[in-house]
Coordinates of C-alpha atoms and ligand atoms in Angstrom, one line a residue:
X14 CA 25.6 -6.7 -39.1
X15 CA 25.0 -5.3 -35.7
X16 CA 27.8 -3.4 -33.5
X17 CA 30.2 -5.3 -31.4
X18 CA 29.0 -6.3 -27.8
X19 CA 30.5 -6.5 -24.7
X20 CA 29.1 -8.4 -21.8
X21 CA 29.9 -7.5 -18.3
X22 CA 29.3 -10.1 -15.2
X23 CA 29.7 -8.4 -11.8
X24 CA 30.0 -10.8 -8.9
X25 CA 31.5 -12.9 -11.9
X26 CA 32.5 -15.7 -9.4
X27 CA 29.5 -16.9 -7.9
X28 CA 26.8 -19.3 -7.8
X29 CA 24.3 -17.5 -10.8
X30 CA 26.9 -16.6 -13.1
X31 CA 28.6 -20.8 -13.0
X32 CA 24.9 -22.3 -13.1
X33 CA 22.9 -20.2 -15.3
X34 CA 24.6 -17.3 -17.1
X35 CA 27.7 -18.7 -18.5
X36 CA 25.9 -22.1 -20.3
X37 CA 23.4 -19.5 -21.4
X38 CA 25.8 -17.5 -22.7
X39 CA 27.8 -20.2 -24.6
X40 CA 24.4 -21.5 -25.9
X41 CA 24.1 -18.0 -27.4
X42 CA 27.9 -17.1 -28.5
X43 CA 27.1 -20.5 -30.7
X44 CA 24.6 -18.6 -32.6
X45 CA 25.3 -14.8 -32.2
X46 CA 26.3 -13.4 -35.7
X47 CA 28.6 -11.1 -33.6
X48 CA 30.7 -12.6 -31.1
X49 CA 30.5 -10.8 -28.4
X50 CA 32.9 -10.5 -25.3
X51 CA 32.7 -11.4 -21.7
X52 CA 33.9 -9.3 -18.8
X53 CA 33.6 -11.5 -15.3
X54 CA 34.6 -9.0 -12.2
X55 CA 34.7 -9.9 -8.4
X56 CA 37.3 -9.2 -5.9
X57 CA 39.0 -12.3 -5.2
X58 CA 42.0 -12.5 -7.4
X59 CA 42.1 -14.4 -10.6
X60 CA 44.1 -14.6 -13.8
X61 CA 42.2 -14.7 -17.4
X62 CA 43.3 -18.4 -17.6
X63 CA 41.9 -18.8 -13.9
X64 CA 38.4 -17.8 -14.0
X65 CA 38.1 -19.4 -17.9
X66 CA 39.3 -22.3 -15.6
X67 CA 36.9 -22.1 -12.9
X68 CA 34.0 -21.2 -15.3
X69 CA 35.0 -24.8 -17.6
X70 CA 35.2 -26.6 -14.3
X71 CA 31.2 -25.8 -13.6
X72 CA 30.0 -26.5 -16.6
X73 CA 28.0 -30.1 -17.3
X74 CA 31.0 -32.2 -18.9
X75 CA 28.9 -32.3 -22.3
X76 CA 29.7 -28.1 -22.7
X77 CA 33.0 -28.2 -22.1
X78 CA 34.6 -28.8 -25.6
X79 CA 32.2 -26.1 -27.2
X80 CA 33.5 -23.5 -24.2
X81 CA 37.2 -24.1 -25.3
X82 CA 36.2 -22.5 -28.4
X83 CA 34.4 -19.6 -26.6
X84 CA 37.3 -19.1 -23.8
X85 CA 39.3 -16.9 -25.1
X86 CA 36.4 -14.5 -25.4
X87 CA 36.0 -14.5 -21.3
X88 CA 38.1 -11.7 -19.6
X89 CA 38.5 -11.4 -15.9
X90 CA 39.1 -8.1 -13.5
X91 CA 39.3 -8.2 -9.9
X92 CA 37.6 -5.4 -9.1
X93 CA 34.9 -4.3 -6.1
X94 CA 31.4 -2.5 -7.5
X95 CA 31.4 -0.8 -4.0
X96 CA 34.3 1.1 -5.4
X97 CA 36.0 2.7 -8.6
X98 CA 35.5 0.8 -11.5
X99 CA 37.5 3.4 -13.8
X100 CA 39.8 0.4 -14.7
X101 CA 37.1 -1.7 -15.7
X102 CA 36.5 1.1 -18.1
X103 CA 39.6 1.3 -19.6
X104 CA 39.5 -3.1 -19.9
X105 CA 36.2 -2.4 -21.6
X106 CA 38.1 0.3 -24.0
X107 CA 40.9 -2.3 -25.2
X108 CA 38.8 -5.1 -26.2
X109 CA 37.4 -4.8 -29.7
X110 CA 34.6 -2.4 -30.6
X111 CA 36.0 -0.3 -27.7
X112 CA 33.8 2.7 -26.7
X113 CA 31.9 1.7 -29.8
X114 CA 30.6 -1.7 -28.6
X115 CA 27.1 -1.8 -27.3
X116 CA 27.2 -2.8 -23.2
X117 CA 25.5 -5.1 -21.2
X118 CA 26.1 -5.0 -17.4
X119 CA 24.7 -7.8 -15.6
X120 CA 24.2 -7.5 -11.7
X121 CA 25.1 -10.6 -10.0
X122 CA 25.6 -9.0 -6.7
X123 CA 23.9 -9.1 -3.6
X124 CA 21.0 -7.0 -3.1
X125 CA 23.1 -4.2 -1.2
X126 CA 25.8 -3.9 -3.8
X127 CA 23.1 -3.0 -6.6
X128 CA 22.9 0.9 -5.8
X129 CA 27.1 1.4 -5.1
X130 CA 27.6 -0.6 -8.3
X131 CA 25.3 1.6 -10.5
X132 CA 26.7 4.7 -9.3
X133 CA 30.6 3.2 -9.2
X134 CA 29.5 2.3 -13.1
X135 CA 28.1 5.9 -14.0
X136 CA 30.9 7.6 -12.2
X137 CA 33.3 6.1 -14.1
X138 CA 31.2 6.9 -17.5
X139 CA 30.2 3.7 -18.1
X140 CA 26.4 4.2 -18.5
X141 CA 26.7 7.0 -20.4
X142 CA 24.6 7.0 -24.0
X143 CA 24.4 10.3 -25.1
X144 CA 26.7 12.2 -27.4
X145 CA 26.0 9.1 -29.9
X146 CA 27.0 6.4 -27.8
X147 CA 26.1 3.3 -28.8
X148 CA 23.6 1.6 -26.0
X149 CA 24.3 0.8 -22.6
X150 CA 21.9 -1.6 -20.6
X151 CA 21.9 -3.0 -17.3
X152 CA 20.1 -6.3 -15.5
X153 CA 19.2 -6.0 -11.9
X154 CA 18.6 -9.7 -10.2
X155 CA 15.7 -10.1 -8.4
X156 CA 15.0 -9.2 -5.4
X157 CA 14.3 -6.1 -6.3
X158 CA 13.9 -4.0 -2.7
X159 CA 12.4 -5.7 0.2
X160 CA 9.5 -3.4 0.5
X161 CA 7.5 -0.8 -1.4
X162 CA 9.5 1.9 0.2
X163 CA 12.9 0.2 -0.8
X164 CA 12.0 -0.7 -4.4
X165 CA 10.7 3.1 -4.8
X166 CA 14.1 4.1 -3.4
X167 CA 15.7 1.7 -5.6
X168 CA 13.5 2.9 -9.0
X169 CA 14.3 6.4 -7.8
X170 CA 18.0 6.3 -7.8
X171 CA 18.1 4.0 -11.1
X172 CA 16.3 6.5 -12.9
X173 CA 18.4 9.1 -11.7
X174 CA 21.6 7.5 -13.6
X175 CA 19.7 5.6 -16.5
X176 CA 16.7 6.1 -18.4
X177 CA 14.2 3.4 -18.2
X178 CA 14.8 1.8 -21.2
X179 CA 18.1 0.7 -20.3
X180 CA 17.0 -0.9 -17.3
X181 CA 16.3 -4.5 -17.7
X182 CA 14.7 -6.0 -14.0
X183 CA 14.4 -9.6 -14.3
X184 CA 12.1 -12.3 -13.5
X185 CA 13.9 -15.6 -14.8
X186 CA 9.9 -17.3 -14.2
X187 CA 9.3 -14.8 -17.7
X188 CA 12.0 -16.1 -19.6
X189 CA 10.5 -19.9 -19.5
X190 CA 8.7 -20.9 -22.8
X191 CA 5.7 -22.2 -20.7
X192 CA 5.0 -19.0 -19.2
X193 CA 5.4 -17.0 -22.6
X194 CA 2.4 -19.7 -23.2
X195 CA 0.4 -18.8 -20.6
X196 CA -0.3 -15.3 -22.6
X197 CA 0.2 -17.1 -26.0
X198 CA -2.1 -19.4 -25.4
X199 CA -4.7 -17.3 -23.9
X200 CA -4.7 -15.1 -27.0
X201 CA -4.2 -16.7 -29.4
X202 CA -7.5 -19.3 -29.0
X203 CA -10.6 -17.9 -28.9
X204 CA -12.2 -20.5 -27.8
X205 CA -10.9 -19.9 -24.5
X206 CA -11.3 -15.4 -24.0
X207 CA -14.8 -15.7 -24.3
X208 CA -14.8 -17.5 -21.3
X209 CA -11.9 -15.9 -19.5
X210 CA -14.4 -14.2 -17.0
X211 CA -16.6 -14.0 -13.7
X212 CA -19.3 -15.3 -15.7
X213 CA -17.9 -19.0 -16.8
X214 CA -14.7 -19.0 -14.3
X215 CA -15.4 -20.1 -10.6
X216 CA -12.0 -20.2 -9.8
X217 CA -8.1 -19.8 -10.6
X218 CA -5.5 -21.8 -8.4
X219 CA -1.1 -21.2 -8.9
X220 CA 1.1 -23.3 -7.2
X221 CA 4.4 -23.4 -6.6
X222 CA 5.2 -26.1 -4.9
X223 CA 8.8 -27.1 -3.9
X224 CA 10.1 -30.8 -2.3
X225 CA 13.2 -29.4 -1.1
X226 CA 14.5 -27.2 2.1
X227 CA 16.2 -24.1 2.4
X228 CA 19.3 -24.8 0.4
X229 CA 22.8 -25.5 1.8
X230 CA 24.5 -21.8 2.0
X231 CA 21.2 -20.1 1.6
X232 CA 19.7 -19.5 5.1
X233 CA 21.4 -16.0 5.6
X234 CA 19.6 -15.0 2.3
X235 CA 16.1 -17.0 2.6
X236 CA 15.4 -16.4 6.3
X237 CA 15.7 -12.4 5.5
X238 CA 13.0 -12.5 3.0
X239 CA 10.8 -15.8 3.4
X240 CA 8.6 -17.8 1.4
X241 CA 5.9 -14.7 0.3
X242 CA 9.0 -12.1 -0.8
X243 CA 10.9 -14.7 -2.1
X244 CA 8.7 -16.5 -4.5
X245 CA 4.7 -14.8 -4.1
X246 CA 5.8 -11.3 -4.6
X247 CA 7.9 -12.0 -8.0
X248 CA 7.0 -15.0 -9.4
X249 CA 3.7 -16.0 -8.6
X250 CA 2.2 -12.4 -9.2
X251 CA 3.4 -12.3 -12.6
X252 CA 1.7 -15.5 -13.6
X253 CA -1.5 -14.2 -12.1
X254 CA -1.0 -10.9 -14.1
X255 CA -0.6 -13.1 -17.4
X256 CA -3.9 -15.2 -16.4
X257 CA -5.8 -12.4 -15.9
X258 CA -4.4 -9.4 -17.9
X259 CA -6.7 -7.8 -20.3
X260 CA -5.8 -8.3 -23.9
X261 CA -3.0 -5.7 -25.3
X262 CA -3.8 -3.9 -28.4
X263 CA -0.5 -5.2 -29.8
X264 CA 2.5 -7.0 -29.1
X265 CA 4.7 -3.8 -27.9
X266 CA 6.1 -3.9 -24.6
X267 CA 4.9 -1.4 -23.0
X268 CA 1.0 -2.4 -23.8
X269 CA 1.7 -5.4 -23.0
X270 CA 3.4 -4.1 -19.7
X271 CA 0.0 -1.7 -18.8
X272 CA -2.0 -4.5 -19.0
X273 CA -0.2 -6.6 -16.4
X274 CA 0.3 -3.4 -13.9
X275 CA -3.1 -2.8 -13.9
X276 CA -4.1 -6.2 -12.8
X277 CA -1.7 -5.6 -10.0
X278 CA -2.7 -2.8 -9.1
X279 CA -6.2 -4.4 -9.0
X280 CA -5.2 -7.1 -6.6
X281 CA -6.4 -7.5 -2.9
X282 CA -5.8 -9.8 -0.2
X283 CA -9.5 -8.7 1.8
X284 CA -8.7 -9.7 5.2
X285 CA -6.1 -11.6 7.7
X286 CA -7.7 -15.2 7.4
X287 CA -7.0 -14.8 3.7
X288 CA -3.6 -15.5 4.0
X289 CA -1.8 -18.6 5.7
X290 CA 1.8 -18.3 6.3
X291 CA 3.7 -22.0 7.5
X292 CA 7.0 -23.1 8.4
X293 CA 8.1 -26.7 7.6
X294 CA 9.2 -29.1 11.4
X295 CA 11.1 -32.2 10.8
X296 CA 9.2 -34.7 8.7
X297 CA 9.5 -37.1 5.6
X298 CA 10.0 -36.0 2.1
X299 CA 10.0 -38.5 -1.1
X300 CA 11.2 -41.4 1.6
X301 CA 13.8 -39.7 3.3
X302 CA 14.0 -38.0 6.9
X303 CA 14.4 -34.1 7.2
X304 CA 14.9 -32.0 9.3
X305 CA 12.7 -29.2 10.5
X306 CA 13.6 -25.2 9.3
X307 CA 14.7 -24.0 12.4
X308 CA 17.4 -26.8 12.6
X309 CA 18.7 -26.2 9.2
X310 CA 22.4 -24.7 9.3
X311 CA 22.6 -21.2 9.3
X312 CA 18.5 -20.2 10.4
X313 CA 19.2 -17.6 13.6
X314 CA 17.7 -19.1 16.6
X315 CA 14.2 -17.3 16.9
X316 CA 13.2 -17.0 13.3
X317 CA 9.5 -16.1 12.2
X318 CA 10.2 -16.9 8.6
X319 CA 7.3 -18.2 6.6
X320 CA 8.6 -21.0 4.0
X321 CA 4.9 -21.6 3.2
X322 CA 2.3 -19.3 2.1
X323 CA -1.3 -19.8 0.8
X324 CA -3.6 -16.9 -0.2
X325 CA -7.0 -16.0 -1.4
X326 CA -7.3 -12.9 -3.1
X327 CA -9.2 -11.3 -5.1
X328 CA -9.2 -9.0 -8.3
X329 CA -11.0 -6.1 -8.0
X330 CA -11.6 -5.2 -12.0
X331 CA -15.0 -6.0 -14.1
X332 CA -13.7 -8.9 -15.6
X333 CA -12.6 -10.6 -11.8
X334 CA -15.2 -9.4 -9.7
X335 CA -15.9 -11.8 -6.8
X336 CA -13.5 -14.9 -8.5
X337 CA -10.9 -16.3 -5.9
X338 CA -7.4 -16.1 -7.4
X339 CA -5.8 -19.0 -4.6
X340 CA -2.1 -18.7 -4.7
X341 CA 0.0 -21.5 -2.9
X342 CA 4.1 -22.1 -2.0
X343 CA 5.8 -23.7 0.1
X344 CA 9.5 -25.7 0.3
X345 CA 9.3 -29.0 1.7
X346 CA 5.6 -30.5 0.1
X347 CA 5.4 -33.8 -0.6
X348 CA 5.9 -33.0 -4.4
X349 CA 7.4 -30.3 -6.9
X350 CA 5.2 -29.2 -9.2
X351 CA 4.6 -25.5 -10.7
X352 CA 0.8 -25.1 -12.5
X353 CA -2.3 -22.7 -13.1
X354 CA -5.8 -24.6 -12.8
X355 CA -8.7 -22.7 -14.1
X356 CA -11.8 -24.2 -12.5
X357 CA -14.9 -23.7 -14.1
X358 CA -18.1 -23.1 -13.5
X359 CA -20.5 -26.0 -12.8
X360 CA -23.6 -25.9 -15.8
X361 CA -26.9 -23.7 -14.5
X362 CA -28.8 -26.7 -14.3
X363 CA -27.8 -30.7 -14.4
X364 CA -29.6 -32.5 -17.1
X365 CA -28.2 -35.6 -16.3
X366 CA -29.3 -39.1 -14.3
X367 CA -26.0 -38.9 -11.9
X368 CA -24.1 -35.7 -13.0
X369 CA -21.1 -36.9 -10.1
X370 CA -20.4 -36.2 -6.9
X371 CA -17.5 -35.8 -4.8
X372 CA -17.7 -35.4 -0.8
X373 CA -15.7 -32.8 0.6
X374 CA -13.7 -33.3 3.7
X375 CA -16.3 -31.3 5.5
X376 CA -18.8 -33.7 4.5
X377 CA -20.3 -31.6 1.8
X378 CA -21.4 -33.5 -1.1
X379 CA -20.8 -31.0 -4.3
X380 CA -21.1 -31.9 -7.8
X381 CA -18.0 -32.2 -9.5
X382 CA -17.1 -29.8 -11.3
X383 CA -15.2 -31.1 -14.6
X384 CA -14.5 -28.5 -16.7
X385 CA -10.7 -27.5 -15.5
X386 CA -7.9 -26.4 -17.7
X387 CA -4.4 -26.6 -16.4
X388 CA -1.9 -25.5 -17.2
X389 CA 1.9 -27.4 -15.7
X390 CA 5.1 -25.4 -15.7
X391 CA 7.2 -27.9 -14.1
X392 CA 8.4 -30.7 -13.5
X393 CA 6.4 -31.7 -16.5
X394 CA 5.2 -29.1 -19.5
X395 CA 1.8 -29.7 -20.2
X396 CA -1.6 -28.0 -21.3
X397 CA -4.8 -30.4 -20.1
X398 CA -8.7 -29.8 -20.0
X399 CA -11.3 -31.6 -18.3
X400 CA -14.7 -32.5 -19.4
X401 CA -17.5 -34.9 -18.9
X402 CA -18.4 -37.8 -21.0
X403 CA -21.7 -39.9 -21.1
X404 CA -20.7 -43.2 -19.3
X405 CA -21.6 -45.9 -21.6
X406 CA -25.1 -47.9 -21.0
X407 CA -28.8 -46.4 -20.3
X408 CA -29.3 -43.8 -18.7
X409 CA -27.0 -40.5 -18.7
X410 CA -24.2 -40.7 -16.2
X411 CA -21.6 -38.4 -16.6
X412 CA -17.9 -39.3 -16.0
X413 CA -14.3 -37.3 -15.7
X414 CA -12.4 -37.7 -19.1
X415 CA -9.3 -35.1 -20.1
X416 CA -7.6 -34.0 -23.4
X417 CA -4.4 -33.6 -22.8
X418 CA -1.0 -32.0 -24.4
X419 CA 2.6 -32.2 -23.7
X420 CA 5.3 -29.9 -24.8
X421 CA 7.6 -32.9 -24.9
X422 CA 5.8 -35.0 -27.1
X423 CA 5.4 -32.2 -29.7
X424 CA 8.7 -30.4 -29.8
X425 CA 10.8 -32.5 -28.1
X426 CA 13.5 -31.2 -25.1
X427 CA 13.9 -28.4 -27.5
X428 CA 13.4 -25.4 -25.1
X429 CA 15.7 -22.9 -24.0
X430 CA 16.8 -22.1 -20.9
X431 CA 15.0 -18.5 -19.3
X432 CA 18.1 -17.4 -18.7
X433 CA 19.5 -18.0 -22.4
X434 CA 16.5 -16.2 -23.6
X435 CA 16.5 -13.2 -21.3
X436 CA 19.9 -12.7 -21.9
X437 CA 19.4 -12.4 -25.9
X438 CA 16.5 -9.9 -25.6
X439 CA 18.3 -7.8 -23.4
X440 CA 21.2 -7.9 -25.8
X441 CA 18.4 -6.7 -28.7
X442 CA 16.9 -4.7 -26.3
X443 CA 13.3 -6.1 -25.8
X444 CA 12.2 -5.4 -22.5
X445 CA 8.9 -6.7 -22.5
X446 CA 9.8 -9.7 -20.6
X447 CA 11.7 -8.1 -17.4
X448 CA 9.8 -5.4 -15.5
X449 CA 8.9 -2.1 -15.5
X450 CA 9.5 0.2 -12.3
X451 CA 5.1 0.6 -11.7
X452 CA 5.0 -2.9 -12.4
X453 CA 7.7 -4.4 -9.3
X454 CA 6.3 -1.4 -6.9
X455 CA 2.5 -2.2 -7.6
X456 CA 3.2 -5.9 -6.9
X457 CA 5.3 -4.5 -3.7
X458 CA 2.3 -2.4 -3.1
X459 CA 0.0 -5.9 -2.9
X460 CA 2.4 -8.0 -0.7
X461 CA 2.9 -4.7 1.6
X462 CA -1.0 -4.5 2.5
X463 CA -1.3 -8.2 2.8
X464 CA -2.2 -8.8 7.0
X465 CA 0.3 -10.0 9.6
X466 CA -0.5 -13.8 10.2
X467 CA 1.2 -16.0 12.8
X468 CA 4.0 -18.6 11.3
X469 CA 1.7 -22.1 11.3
X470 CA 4.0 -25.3 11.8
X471 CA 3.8 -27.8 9.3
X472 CA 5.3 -31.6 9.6
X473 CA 7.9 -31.4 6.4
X474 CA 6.1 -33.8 3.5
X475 CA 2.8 -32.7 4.0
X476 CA 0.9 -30.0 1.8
X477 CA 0.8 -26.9 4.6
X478 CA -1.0 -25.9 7.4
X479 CA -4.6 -27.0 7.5
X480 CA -5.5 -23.8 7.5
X481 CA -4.7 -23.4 3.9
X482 CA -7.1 -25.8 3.3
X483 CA -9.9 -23.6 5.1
X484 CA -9.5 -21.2 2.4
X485 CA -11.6 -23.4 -0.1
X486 CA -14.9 -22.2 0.7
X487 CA -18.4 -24.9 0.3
X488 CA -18.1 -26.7 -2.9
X489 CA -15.2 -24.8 -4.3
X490 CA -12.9 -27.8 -4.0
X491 CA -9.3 -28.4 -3.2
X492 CA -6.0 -27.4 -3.6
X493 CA -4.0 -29.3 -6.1
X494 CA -1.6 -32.2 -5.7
X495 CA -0.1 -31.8 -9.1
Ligands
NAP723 N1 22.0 -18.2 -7.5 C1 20.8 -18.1 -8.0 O1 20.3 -19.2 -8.6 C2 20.0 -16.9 -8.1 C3 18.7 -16.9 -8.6 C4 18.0 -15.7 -8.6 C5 18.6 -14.5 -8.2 N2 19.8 -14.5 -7.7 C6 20.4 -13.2 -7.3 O2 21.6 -13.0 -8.0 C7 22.6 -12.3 -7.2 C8 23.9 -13.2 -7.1 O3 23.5 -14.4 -6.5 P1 24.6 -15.6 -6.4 O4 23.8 -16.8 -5.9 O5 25.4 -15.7 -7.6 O6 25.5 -15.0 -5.2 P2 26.9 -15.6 -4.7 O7 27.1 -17.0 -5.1 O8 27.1 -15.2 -3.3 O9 28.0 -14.7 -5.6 C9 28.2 -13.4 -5.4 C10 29.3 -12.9 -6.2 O10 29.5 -11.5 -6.0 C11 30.9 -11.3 -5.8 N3 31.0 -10.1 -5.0 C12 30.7 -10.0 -3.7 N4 30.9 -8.7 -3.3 C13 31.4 -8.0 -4.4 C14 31.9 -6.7 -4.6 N5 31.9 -5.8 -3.6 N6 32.3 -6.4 -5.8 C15 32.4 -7.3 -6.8 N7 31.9 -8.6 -6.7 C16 31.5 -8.9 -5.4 C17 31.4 -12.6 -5.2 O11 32.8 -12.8 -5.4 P3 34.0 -12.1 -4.5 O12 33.7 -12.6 -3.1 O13 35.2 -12.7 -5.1 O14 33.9 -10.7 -4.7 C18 30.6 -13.6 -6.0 O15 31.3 -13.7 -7.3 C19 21.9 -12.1 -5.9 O16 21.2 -10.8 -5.9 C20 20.8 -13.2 -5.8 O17 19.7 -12.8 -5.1 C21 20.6 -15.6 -7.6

């Protein structure tokens, strides 16, 4: 039997806490051995019965009944995190387990609120662990700083109120079950790590690629940070640090979290044509008209904001040396998809009669290089590798043929949410899926060094700039259309 928890939301009344933190947390009161209280506090005012009210009203009409049960749970204080938060103290102190009950606070706020709010919270004593205190965490929402210089400045200050073991910084891309995979998978077959190298492993392509705009309400927020901070710099860098990690002596966090630093820190972007930053004009999208970023509501007149970027770096470490890591995102492509492709290398010599060709756009004729394992993340949850097959009849002609496996097909729609399982190991206090303070400021450290490149227009519904295409060098290939 653990000790009572209490879970505390601030900037309870917003968009992250209705669509992903609340149905997590009802998934998870349903199976906590210890129910464990909510706190939501924002400064508009609201009754208990209002914001349980509110909260009900967002959730699909399928969880409703089963948050009745957890409603009376969910506490409410209008409060401001820029300011004294004594009295959320003293709510904390009446609900049961008290000063005894371990403490999650959860930072829904805006990016400028997460400094007052940790220093608001350890002013009034709330962070406090010593003196045999039973645990105090907090999560920090992405994005964490805008720059090397801020997230330093952030780490700095957090570490001056908290050690860094109660700091949970999170990257909701960790919490999916197909990313946990990508390492899982990796290790855990080794018939694959033998050939996780230079020497069998031509080339690795990410993308993230997204059919819809900037969203309605979200221009203030995406045209301050764009396309490479808001999705390259988080996301996409930690898949590329669990495809090409080293493996960890052991499961424990913080081997596991050396391993992916160092890749960071191993990552370089070696000169300005490497990079290919695009911004989507009006176009055509799954049949339907859009319009182009610039005339979406609330961009500023003027903008330079990238909503595409494509890069090709490179990892300088033994096992990398010389193997193009091509990382892709944009908003607007003609499909969404999320997916690693490993491309192999082609075999030394072709001991076949036709071993297959396929002409390049440049005209290049390039044997075709079949052996590719990839990896989907989304929309669909799949593991596939390529390899060629002797085409019936004399002769040996070699075609394309694929093995293929789907999370759907073998465990159903059984997996749970990232958020759902964030939230639970950073109730347990398992940080080895949120990130450590090195880890966010080496993959700052990448993005900063990255080359200024013009903003490329791109008609919406198409795959990018051209230019991105460029970055495919002789018979290397293509990008992927999912
Ligand atoms: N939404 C997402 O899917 C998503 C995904 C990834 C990361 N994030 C990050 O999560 C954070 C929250 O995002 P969001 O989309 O939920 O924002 P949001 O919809 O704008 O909600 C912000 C919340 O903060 C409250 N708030 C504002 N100022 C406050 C203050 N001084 N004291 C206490 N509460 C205050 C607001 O309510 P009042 O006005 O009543 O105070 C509101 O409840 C941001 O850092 C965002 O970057 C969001």
């Amino acid at each position: 039997m653990g000790i009572p928890l209490q879970i505390v939301i601030l900037g309870a009344s917003g968009d992250l806490t209705a669509r992903k933190l609340v149905p997590a947390l009802l998934s998870l009161a349903g199976r906590c051995t210890e129910p464990f209280r909510l706190v939501g506090v924002a400064r508009r005012p609201l009754s208990h019965e209002a914001f349980r009210a509110q909260l009900r009203a967002e959730l699909p009409e399928e969880d409703r009944q089963a948050f009745d049960g957890f409603a009376e749970r969910v506490h409410y204080l209008q409060g401001d995190a820029g300011e004294d938060l004594t009295p959320l103290g003293h709510q904390l102190e009446a609900l049961p387990g008290g000063a005894g009950a371990g403490r999650l606070f959860y930072l829904a706020l805006k990016p400028g609120l997460f400094l007052p709010a940790m220093e608001n919270l350890a002013r009034g004593g709330l962070l406090a662990q010593e003196n045999g205190a039973p645990w105090r965490r907090v999560v920090i929402e992405k994005p964490f700083g805008h720059d090397l210089a801020s997230a330093r400045a952030l780490n700095r200050t957090l570490q001056s109120l908290l050690r860094e073991d109660q700091i949970f910084r999170i990257d909701h891309y960790l919490g999916k079950e197909t990313v946990q995979n990508l390492f899982a998978f990796r290790f855990n077959n080794t018939i694959f790590e033998p050939l996780w190298n230079r020497q069998h492993i031509e080339l690795v392509q990410i993308t993230v690629a997204e059919e819809l705009g900037v969203e309605r309400g979200r221009a203030g927020y995406y045209d301050a940070v764009g396309a490479m901070r808001d999705m390259v710099q988080n996301h996409m860098l930690q898949l590329l640090a669990l495809i090409a990690m080293e493996p960890p002596s052991s499961l424990r966090p913080e081997t596991i979290r050396d391993q992916k630093v160092a890749v960071l820190k191993s990552l370089r972007i070696p000169s300005g044509d490497a990079c290919v930053r695009g911004r989507y004009t009006a176009g055509n999208v799954g049949g339907q008209a859009v319009q182009g970023y610039l005339e979406e509501e609330g961009v500023p007149a003027g903008s330079t904001t990238e909503t595409f970027v494509a890069l090709r770096a490179e990892l300088e470490n033994w096992r990398w040396a010389g193997v193009p890591f091509l990382l892709r995102h944009g908003k607007r492509l003609p499909k969404r998809f999320t997916e690693v492709k490993v491309q192999f290398r082609v075999p030394p010599i072709q001991l076949s009669d036709a071993p297959g060709t396929e002409v390049l756009a440049d005209g290049l004729a390039c044997a075709l290089r079949p052996n590719q394992l990839t990896l989907s993340l989304q929309p669909r949850e799949t593991v596939s590798l390529g390899f060629g097959v002797k085409a019936p009849g004399p002769g040996m002609t070699m075609v394309p043929a694929q093995l293929a496996f789907d999370y759907k097909d073998r465990f159903g729609g059984q997996t749970a949410p990232a958020y759902e399982r964030l939230l639970l190991d950073a109730m347990n206090g398992d940080p080895t899926l949120f990130l450590r303070n090195d880890e966010v400021e080496a993959a700052w450290a990448a993005v900063d060094a990255i080359p200024g490149q013009p903003v490329r227009d791109y008609a919406a519904g198409t795959w990018g700039p051209p230019e991105a295409d460029r970055l495919f060098h002789g018979c290397e290939g293509g990008w992927s259309h999912g």
